[in-house]
Amino acid sequence: MSPLDISLADLIAHLDEELPDTDELARISEARLRAQTLSDLGDQLIDHYVSKAKQVGASWTEIGDAIGVSKQAAQQRHAPGPFERYTNLNRHSIVLAQEAARTHKHDSIGTEHLLLGLLGEPRGLAYEVLVAKTESEQRVRDAIAEALPPAGKKALRGHIAFRPESKEAIEQARRAAADLGHDWVGTEHSLLGLIRVEESPAARILRDLGFTSDELHETVKAEIANRLAARGN
């Protein structure tokens, strides 16, 4: 049994089951996309425990030794980034956004991809808010599909850059968390960040679905307060 209880046979079986009518070349492309997603998740797993180690006082030399790289390489690789305070669910939504861009063969990650990522994480508060308002996950997916650019000709390898409006949405998510007095950045804050970038595709989608920035802010504020109160009981 592997450390994650995932075998190569499982991965092959899932891919074959999901793509029963495609040829082997198409499956190679899909396998590469899934391999990249697994790699991204692995990086986030390491980042999580690097952060934990720093919190208990581990030095960069010790962390580098644990990873198998130099102190300088460890510092450079794991320096605080834009997703430092993101929850695990929200980090996963970013991975899903990257995967969505690759799947559609787009050369950059737009706010519409970020919205797809949030919709792909049903455990997140953003998903609950989206579905509660629209009464249908498919309605949101259809709205995003209409706003997506045409598929590209070839999927990119390696890193896919964020568009300027996506970078702004990520910054706005951090600001939304700060505005609410939260020391974490969850999927709900990312949803607020998206609608705050008013001219972005995601903001237009959300407005067309009936959301407003102020209403969304109050909804998120109330839902989090309810959750915290429930934990206290």
Short mmCIF file of N, CA and C in Angstrom, two decimals, residues 44-178:
data_model
loop_
_atom_site.label_atom_id
_atom_site.label_comp_id
_atom_site.label_asym_id
_atom_site.label_seq_id
_atom_site.Cartn_x
_atom_site.Cartn_y
_atom_site.Cartn_z
N GLN A 44 2.08 21.75 -2.58
CA GLN A 44 1.31 22.37 -1.51
C GLN A 44 1.41 21.58 -0.21
N LEU A 45 1.50 20.26 -0.33
CA LEU A 45 1.66 19.41 0.87
C LEU A 45 2.97 19.75 1.57
N ILE A 46 4.04 19.86 0.77
CA ILE A 46 5.34 20.22 1.35
C ILE A 46 5.28 21.61 1.97
N ASP A 47 4.68 22.57 1.26
CA ASP A 47 4.56 23.94 1.78
C ASP A 47 3.84 23.96 3.12
N HIS A 48 2.82 23.13 3.25
CA HIS A 48 2.04 23.08 4.49
C HIS A 48 2.93 22.70 5.67
N TYR A 49 3.76 21.67 5.47
CA TYR A 49 4.58 21.21 6.58
C TYR A 49 5.83 22.08 6.79
N VAL A 50 6.26 22.75 5.75
CA VAL A 50 7.32 23.74 5.94
C VAL A 50 6.81 24.86 6.85
N SER A 51 5.59 25.31 6.59
CA SER A 51 4.99 26.35 7.42
C SER A 51 4.86 25.88 8.87
N LYS A 52 4.43 24.64 9.06
CA LYS A 52 4.31 24.08 10.41
C LYS A 52 5.68 24.04 11.11
N ALA A 53 6.70 23.64 10.36
CA ALA A 53 8.05 23.55 10.93
C ALA A 53 8.56 24.93 11.34
N LYS A 54 8.29 25.94 10.52
CA LYS A 54 8.72 27.30 10.86
C LYS A 54 8.01 27.78 12.12
N GLN A 55 6.75 27.40 12.28
CA GLN A 55 5.99 27.83 13.45
C GLN A 55 6.55 27.29 14.75
N VAL A 56 7.19 26.12 14.69
CA VAL A 56 7.76 25.53 15.91
C VAL A 56 9.25 25.82 16.02
N GLY A 57 9.75 26.72 15.17
CA GLY A 57 11.11 27.20 15.33
C GLY A 57 12.19 26.53 14.52
N ALA A 58 11.84 25.70 13.56
CA ALA A 58 12.86 25.05 12.73
C ALA A 58 13.58 26.09 11.88
N SER A 59 14.85 25.90 11.68
CA SER A 59 15.64 26.82 10.86
C SER A 59 15.53 26.43 9.39
N TRP A 60 15.93 27.36 8.51
CA TRP A 60 15.91 27.05 7.08
C TRP A 60 16.95 25.98 6.74
N THR A 61 18.03 25.93 7.52
CA THR A 61 19.03 24.88 7.30
C THR A 61 18.43 23.52 7.59
N GLU A 62 17.70 23.41 8.70
CA GLU A 62 17.06 22.14 9.07
C GLU A 62 16.00 21.75 8.05
N ILE A 63 15.22 22.73 7.61
CA ILE A 63 14.17 22.45 6.61
C ILE A 63 14.80 22.01 5.30
N GLY A 64 15.88 22.70 4.90
CA GLY A 64 16.58 22.30 3.67
C GLY A 64 17.09 20.87 3.75
N ASP A 65 17.63 20.51 4.92
CA ASP A 65 18.13 19.14 5.11
C ASP A 65 16.99 18.13 4.98
N ALA A 66 15.82 18.49 5.54
CA ALA A 66 14.68 17.57 5.50
C ALA A 66 14.17 17.38 4.07
N ILE A 67 14.26 18.45 3.26
CA ILE A 67 13.81 18.37 1.87
C ILE A 67 14.87 17.77 0.98
N GLY A 68 16.14 17.96 1.37
CA GLY A 68 17.24 17.47 0.56
C GLY A 68 17.81 18.52 -0.36
N VAL A 69 17.68 19.79 0.06
CA VAL A 69 18.23 20.89 -0.73
C VAL A 69 19.00 21.82 0.20
N SER A 70 19.65 22.83 -0.37
CA SER A 70 20.40 23.76 0.45
C SER A 70 19.46 24.70 1.20
N LYS A 71 20.00 25.38 2.20
CA LYS A 71 19.24 26.37 2.95
C LYS A 71 18.69 27.44 2.01
N GLN A 72 19.54 27.92 1.10
CA GLN A 72 19.12 28.98 0.18
C GLN A 72 18.01 28.51 -0.74
N ALA A 73 18.12 27.29 -1.23
CA ALA A 73 17.09 26.75 -2.12
C ALA A 73 15.76 26.58 -1.39
N ALA A 74 15.84 26.15 -0.13
CA ALA A 74 14.61 25.99 0.65
C ALA A 74 13.94 27.33 0.88
N GLN A 75 14.74 28.36 1.21
CA GLN A 75 14.18 29.69 1.43
C GLN A 75 13.53 30.23 0.17
N GLN A 76 14.21 30.05 -0.94
CA GLN A 76 13.68 30.57 -2.21
C GLN A 76 12.42 29.84 -2.62
N ARG A 77 12.42 28.53 -2.46
CA ARG A 77 11.28 27.72 -2.90
C ARG A 77 10.06 27.93 -2.00
N HIS A 78 10.29 28.14 -0.72
CA HIS A 78 9.17 28.20 0.22
C HIS A 78 9.02 29.57 0.87
N ALA A 79 9.50 30.60 0.22
CA ALA A 79 9.28 31.95 0.73
C ALA A 79 7.79 32.25 0.75
N PRO A 80 7.32 33.05 1.73
CA PRO A 80 5.90 33.38 1.80
C PRO A 80 5.39 33.93 0.47
N GLY A 81 4.30 33.38 -0.01
CA GLY A 81 3.74 33.80 -1.28
C GLY A 81 2.32 34.29 -1.13
N PRO A 82 1.65 34.51 -2.25
CA PRO A 82 0.30 35.05 -2.20
C PRO A 82 -0.71 34.11 -1.56
N PHE A 83 -0.38 32.82 -1.46
CA PHE A 83 -1.34 31.86 -0.91
C PHE A 83 -0.95 31.38 0.49
N GLU A 84 -0.10 32.16 1.16
CA GLU A 84 0.43 31.73 2.45
C GLU A 84 -0.67 31.45 3.47
N ARG A 85 -1.68 32.31 3.54
CA ARG A 85 -2.73 32.15 4.56
C ARG A 85 -3.97 31.46 3.98
N TYR A 86 -3.86 30.93 2.77
CA TYR A 86 -5.00 30.23 2.18
C TYR A 86 -5.27 28.92 2.92
N THR A 87 -6.52 28.61 3.12
CA THR A 87 -6.89 27.33 3.70
C THR A 87 -6.59 26.21 2.69
N ASN A 88 -6.55 24.99 3.18
CA ASN A 88 -6.28 23.86 2.28
C ASN A 88 -7.35 23.76 1.20
N LEU A 89 -8.60 24.01 1.57
CA LEU A 89 -9.67 23.95 0.57
C LEU A 89 -9.47 25.02 -0.49
N ASN A 90 -9.04 26.21 -0.06
CA ASN A 90 -8.87 27.29 -1.03
C ASN A 90 -7.64 27.05 -1.91
N ARG A 91 -6.59 26.47 -1.33
CA ARG A 91 -5.43 26.12 -2.15
C ARG A 91 -5.83 25.09 -3.21
N HIS A 92 -6.69 24.16 -2.80
CA HIS A 92 -7.15 23.17 -3.76
C HIS A 92 -7.94 23.82 -4.88
N SER A 93 -8.71 24.86 -4.55
CA SER A 93 -9.48 25.55 -5.60
C SER A 93 -8.54 26.20 -6.62
N ILE A 94 -7.38 26.66 -6.16
CA ILE A 94 -6.40 27.25 -7.07
C ILE A 94 -5.83 26.17 -8.00
N VAL A 95 -5.56 24.99 -7.44
CA VAL A 95 -5.10 23.87 -8.26
C VAL A 95 -6.14 23.51 -9.31
N LEU A 96 -7.40 23.51 -8.91
CA LEU A 96 -8.48 23.20 -9.84
C LEU A 96 -8.60 24.27 -10.93
N ALA A 97 -8.34 25.52 -10.56
CA ALA A 97 -8.36 26.59 -11.56
C ALA A 97 -7.25 26.39 -12.58
N GLN A 98 -6.06 26.00 -12.10
CA GLN A 98 -4.95 25.70 -13.00
C GLN A 98 -5.30 24.54 -13.93
N GLU A 99 -5.92 23.52 -13.37
CA GLU A 99 -6.31 22.36 -14.16
C GLU A 99 -7.35 22.74 -15.21
N ALA A 100 -8.27 23.63 -14.84
CA ALA A 100 -9.30 24.07 -15.78
C ALA A 100 -8.66 24.79 -16.96
N ALA A 101 -7.68 25.64 -16.67
CA ALA A 101 -6.99 26.36 -17.75
C ALA A 101 -6.27 25.38 -18.68
N ARG A 102 -5.60 24.39 -18.10
CA ARG A 102 -4.91 23.39 -18.93
C ARG A 102 -5.90 22.56 -19.74
N THR A 103 -6.98 22.16 -19.11
CA THR A 103 -7.97 21.33 -19.79
C THR A 103 -8.54 22.04 -21.01
N HIS A 104 -8.76 23.36 -20.87
CA HIS A 104 -9.30 24.14 -21.98
C HIS A 104 -8.19 24.67 -22.91
N LYS A 105 -6.94 24.29 -22.60
CA LYS A 105 -5.79 24.68 -23.41
C LYS A 105 -5.65 26.21 -23.50
N HIS A 106 -5.91 26.87 -22.37
CA HIS A 106 -5.74 28.31 -22.29
C HIS A 106 -4.33 28.64 -21.81
N ASP A 107 -3.79 29.77 -22.24
CA ASP A 107 -2.41 30.11 -21.92
C ASP A 107 -2.28 30.97 -20.66
N SER A 108 -3.37 31.21 -19.96
CA SER A 108 -3.32 31.97 -18.72
C SER A 108 -4.54 31.61 -17.88
N ILE A 109 -4.45 31.93 -16.59
CA ILE A 109 -5.53 31.62 -15.64
C ILE A 109 -6.34 32.89 -15.41
N GLY A 110 -7.59 32.86 -15.84
CA GLY A 110 -8.46 34.02 -15.68
C GLY A 110 -9.36 33.88 -14.46
N THR A 111 -10.10 34.93 -14.18
CA THR A 111 -11.02 34.88 -13.04
C THR A 111 -12.11 33.84 -13.25
N GLU A 112 -12.44 33.57 -14.51
CA GLU A 112 -13.45 32.54 -14.77
C GLU A 112 -12.92 31.15 -14.37
N HIS A 113 -11.61 30.93 -14.54
CA HIS A 113 -11.02 29.68 -14.08
C HIS A 113 -11.03 29.61 -12.55
N LEU A 114 -10.73 30.74 -11.91
CA LEU A 114 -10.76 30.77 -10.44
C LEU A 114 -12.16 30.47 -9.92
N LEU A 115 -13.18 30.97 -10.61
CA LEU A 115 -14.56 30.69 -10.20
C LEU A 115 -14.88 29.21 -10.39
N LEU A 116 -14.39 28.64 -11.48
CA LEU A 116 -14.56 27.19 -11.69
C LEU A 116 -13.89 26.39 -10.58
N GLY A 117 -12.72 26.86 -10.15
CA GLY A 117 -12.02 26.20 -9.07
C GLY A 117 -12.81 26.19 -7.78
N LEU A 118 -13.45 27.31 -7.47
CA LEU A 118 -14.28 27.40 -6.26
C LEU A 118 -15.48 26.47 -6.37
N LEU A 119 -16.04 26.38 -7.56
CA LEU A 119 -17.19 25.51 -7.77
C LEU A 119 -16.79 24.04 -7.71
N GLY A 120 -15.53 23.76 -7.94
CA GLY A 120 -15.05 22.39 -7.90
C GLY A 120 -14.69 21.90 -6.51
N GLU A 121 -14.82 22.77 -5.50
CA GLU A 121 -14.52 22.38 -4.12
C GLU A 121 -15.80 22.47 -3.29
N PRO A 122 -16.65 21.41 -3.34
CA PRO A 122 -17.96 21.46 -2.67
C PRO A 122 -17.91 21.53 -1.15
N ARG A 123 -16.72 21.30 -0.58
CA ARG A 123 -16.61 21.42 0.88
C ARG A 123 -16.42 22.86 1.32
N GLY A 124 -16.17 23.76 0.38
CA GLY A 124 -15.90 25.15 0.70
C GLY A 124 -17.18 25.96 0.88
N LEU A 125 -17.07 27.03 1.65
CA LEU A 125 -18.22 27.91 1.88
C LEU A 125 -18.63 28.62 0.59
N ALA A 126 -17.66 28.92 -0.28
CA ALA A 126 -17.99 29.58 -1.54
C ALA A 126 -18.97 28.74 -2.35
N TYR A 127 -18.72 27.45 -2.40
CA TYR A 127 -19.62 26.55 -3.13
C TYR A 127 -21.03 26.62 -2.55
N GLU A 128 -21.13 26.56 -1.22
CA GLU A 128 -22.43 26.60 -0.57
C GLU A 128 -23.17 27.90 -0.89
N VAL A 129 -22.46 29.00 -0.86
CA VAL A 129 -23.07 30.30 -1.14
C VAL A 129 -23.54 30.37 -2.59
N LEU A 130 -22.70 29.89 -3.51
CA LEU A 130 -23.06 29.92 -4.94
C LEU A 130 -24.30 29.09 -5.22
N VAL A 131 -24.35 27.89 -4.68
CA VAL A 131 -25.47 26.99 -4.97
C VAL A 131 -26.73 27.43 -4.23
N ALA A 132 -26.59 27.96 -3.02
CA ALA A 132 -27.75 28.43 -2.28
C ALA A 132 -28.45 29.57 -3.00
N LYS A 133 -27.68 30.44 -3.60
CA LYS A 133 -28.24 31.61 -4.29
C LYS A 133 -28.86 31.20 -5.62
N THR A 134 -28.19 30.36 -6.38
CA THR A 134 -28.64 30.02 -7.73
C THR A 134 -29.52 28.79 -7.79
N GLU A 135 -29.49 28.01 -6.70
CA GLU A 135 -30.27 26.77 -6.58
C GLU A 135 -29.83 25.69 -7.55
N SER A 136 -28.66 25.88 -8.15
CA SER A 136 -28.19 24.88 -9.11
C SER A 136 -26.71 25.06 -9.41
N GLU A 137 -25.93 24.03 -9.13
CA GLU A 137 -24.51 24.07 -9.51
C GLU A 137 -24.37 24.17 -11.02
N GLN A 138 -25.23 23.44 -11.74
CA GLN A 138 -25.14 23.44 -13.20
C GLN A 138 -25.41 24.82 -13.79
N ARG A 139 -26.28 25.58 -13.16
CA ARG A 139 -26.56 26.94 -13.65
C ARG A 139 -25.29 27.78 -13.61
N VAL A 140 -24.53 27.65 -12.53
CA VAL A 140 -23.27 28.39 -12.41
C VAL A 140 -22.28 27.90 -13.45
N ARG A 141 -22.17 26.58 -13.60
CA ARG A 141 -21.24 26.02 -14.59
C ARG A 141 -21.58 26.48 -16.00
N ASP A 142 -22.87 26.52 -16.32
CA ASP A 142 -23.28 26.95 -17.65
C ASP A 142 -22.91 28.41 -17.89
N ALA A 143 -23.08 29.24 -16.85
CA ALA A 143 -22.75 30.65 -16.98
C ALA A 143 -21.25 30.85 -17.20
N ILE A 144 -20.45 30.05 -16.50
CA ILE A 144 -19.00 30.13 -16.68
C ILE A 144 -18.61 29.64 -18.07
N ALA A 145 -19.23 28.55 -18.51
CA ALA A 145 -18.90 27.99 -19.82
C ALA A 145 -19.15 29.00 -20.94
N GLU A 146 -20.20 29.80 -20.80
CA GLU A 146 -20.49 30.81 -21.81
C GLU A 146 -19.44 31.91 -21.84
N ALA A 147 -18.80 32.15 -20.70
CA ALA A 147 -17.82 33.24 -20.61
C ALA A 147 -16.40 32.79 -20.92
N LEU A 148 -16.16 31.48 -20.97
CA LEU A 148 -14.81 30.99 -21.22
C LEU A 148 -14.36 31.31 -22.65
N PRO A 149 -13.10 31.68 -22.83
CA PRO A 149 -12.57 31.88 -24.18
C PRO A 149 -12.58 30.56 -24.95
N PRO A 150 -12.51 30.61 -26.26
CA PRO A 150 -12.44 29.37 -27.04
C PRO A 150 -11.22 28.54 -26.63
N ALA A 151 -11.35 27.25 -26.74
CA ALA A 151 -10.24 26.36 -26.38
C ALA A 151 -9.05 26.61 -27.29
N GLY A 152 -7.85 26.51 -26.72
CA GLY A 152 -6.64 26.68 -27.50
C GLY A 152 -6.33 25.44 -28.31
N LYS A 153 -5.24 25.48 -29.04
CA LYS A 153 -4.86 24.36 -29.89
C LYS A 153 -3.98 23.34 -29.18
N LYS A 154 -3.26 23.80 -28.15
CA LYS A 154 -2.33 22.90 -27.48
C LYS A 154 -2.21 23.27 -26.01
N ALA A 155 -2.32 22.28 -25.13
CA ALA A 155 -2.20 22.54 -23.70
C ALA A 155 -0.77 22.91 -23.34
N LEU A 156 -0.62 23.88 -22.45
CA LEU A 156 0.70 24.31 -22.04
C LEU A 156 1.31 23.32 -21.06
N ARG A 157 2.62 23.24 -21.08
CA ARG A 157 3.34 22.44 -20.09
C ARG A 157 3.85 23.36 -18.99
N GLY A 158 3.96 22.83 -17.79
CA GLY A 158 4.54 23.59 -16.70
C GLY A 158 3.63 24.71 -16.20
N HIS A 159 4.25 25.79 -15.78
CA HIS A 159 3.55 26.88 -15.12
C HIS A 159 2.63 27.64 -16.08
N ILE A 160 1.43 27.97 -15.61
CA ILE A 160 0.51 28.83 -16.36
C ILE A 160 0.33 30.10 -15.54
N ALA A 161 0.56 31.23 -16.15
CA ALA A 161 0.53 32.51 -15.43
C ALA A 161 -0.90 32.96 -15.16
N PHE A 162 -1.05 33.73 -14.09
CA PHE A 162 -2.33 34.36 -13.79
C PHE A 162 -2.46 35.64 -14.61
N ARG A 163 -3.65 35.92 -15.09
CA ARG A 163 -3.90 37.18 -15.76
C ARG A 163 -3.89 38.30 -14.72
N PRO A 164 -3.68 39.54 -15.14
CA PRO A 164 -3.66 40.66 -14.19
C PRO A 164 -4.91 40.74 -13.32
N GLU A 165 -6.08 40.51 -13.92
CA GLU A 165 -7.30 40.60 -13.12
C GLU A 165 -7.40 39.47 -12.11
N SER A 166 -6.77 38.32 -12.42
CA SER A 166 -6.76 37.22 -11.47
C SER A 166 -5.84 37.54 -10.29
N LYS A 167 -4.70 38.15 -10.58
CA LYS A 167 -3.80 38.57 -9.51
C LYS A 167 -4.50 39.58 -8.60
N GLU A 168 -5.27 40.48 -9.21
CA GLU A 168 -6.00 41.46 -8.42
C GLU A 168 -7.07 40.78 -7.57
N ALA A 169 -7.73 39.77 -8.11
CA ALA A 169 -8.74 39.04 -7.35
C ALA A 169 -8.12 38.32 -6.16
N ILE A 170 -6.92 37.76 -6.36
CA ILE A 170 -6.22 37.10 -5.26
C ILE A 170 -5.86 38.09 -4.16
N GLU A 171 -5.42 39.29 -4.56
CA GLU A 171 -5.12 40.34 -3.59
C GLU A 171 -6.39 40.79 -2.88
N GLN A 172 -7.48 40.93 -3.63
CA GLN A 172 -8.75 41.34 -3.04
C GLN A 172 -9.28 40.29 -2.06
N ALA A 173 -8.98 39.02 -2.30
CA ALA A 173 -9.39 37.97 -1.37
C ALA A 173 -8.70 38.17 -0.02
N ARG A 174 -7.41 38.51 -0.05
CA ARG A 174 -6.69 38.76 1.19
C ARG A 174 -7.26 39.98 1.91
N ARG A 175 -7.60 41.00 1.12
CA ARG A 175 -8.19 42.20 1.72
C ARG A 175 -9.57 41.91 2.32
N ALA A 176 -10.34 41.07 1.64
CA ALA A 176 -11.66 40.72 2.16
C ALA A 176 -11.53 40.00 3.50
N ALA A 177 -10.55 39.11 3.60
CA ALA A 177 -10.32 38.41 4.87
C ALA A 177 -9.93 39.41 5.96
N ALA A 178 -9.06 40.37 5.62
CA ALA A 178 -8.65 41.38 6.59
C ALA A 178 -9.82 42.26 7.00
#
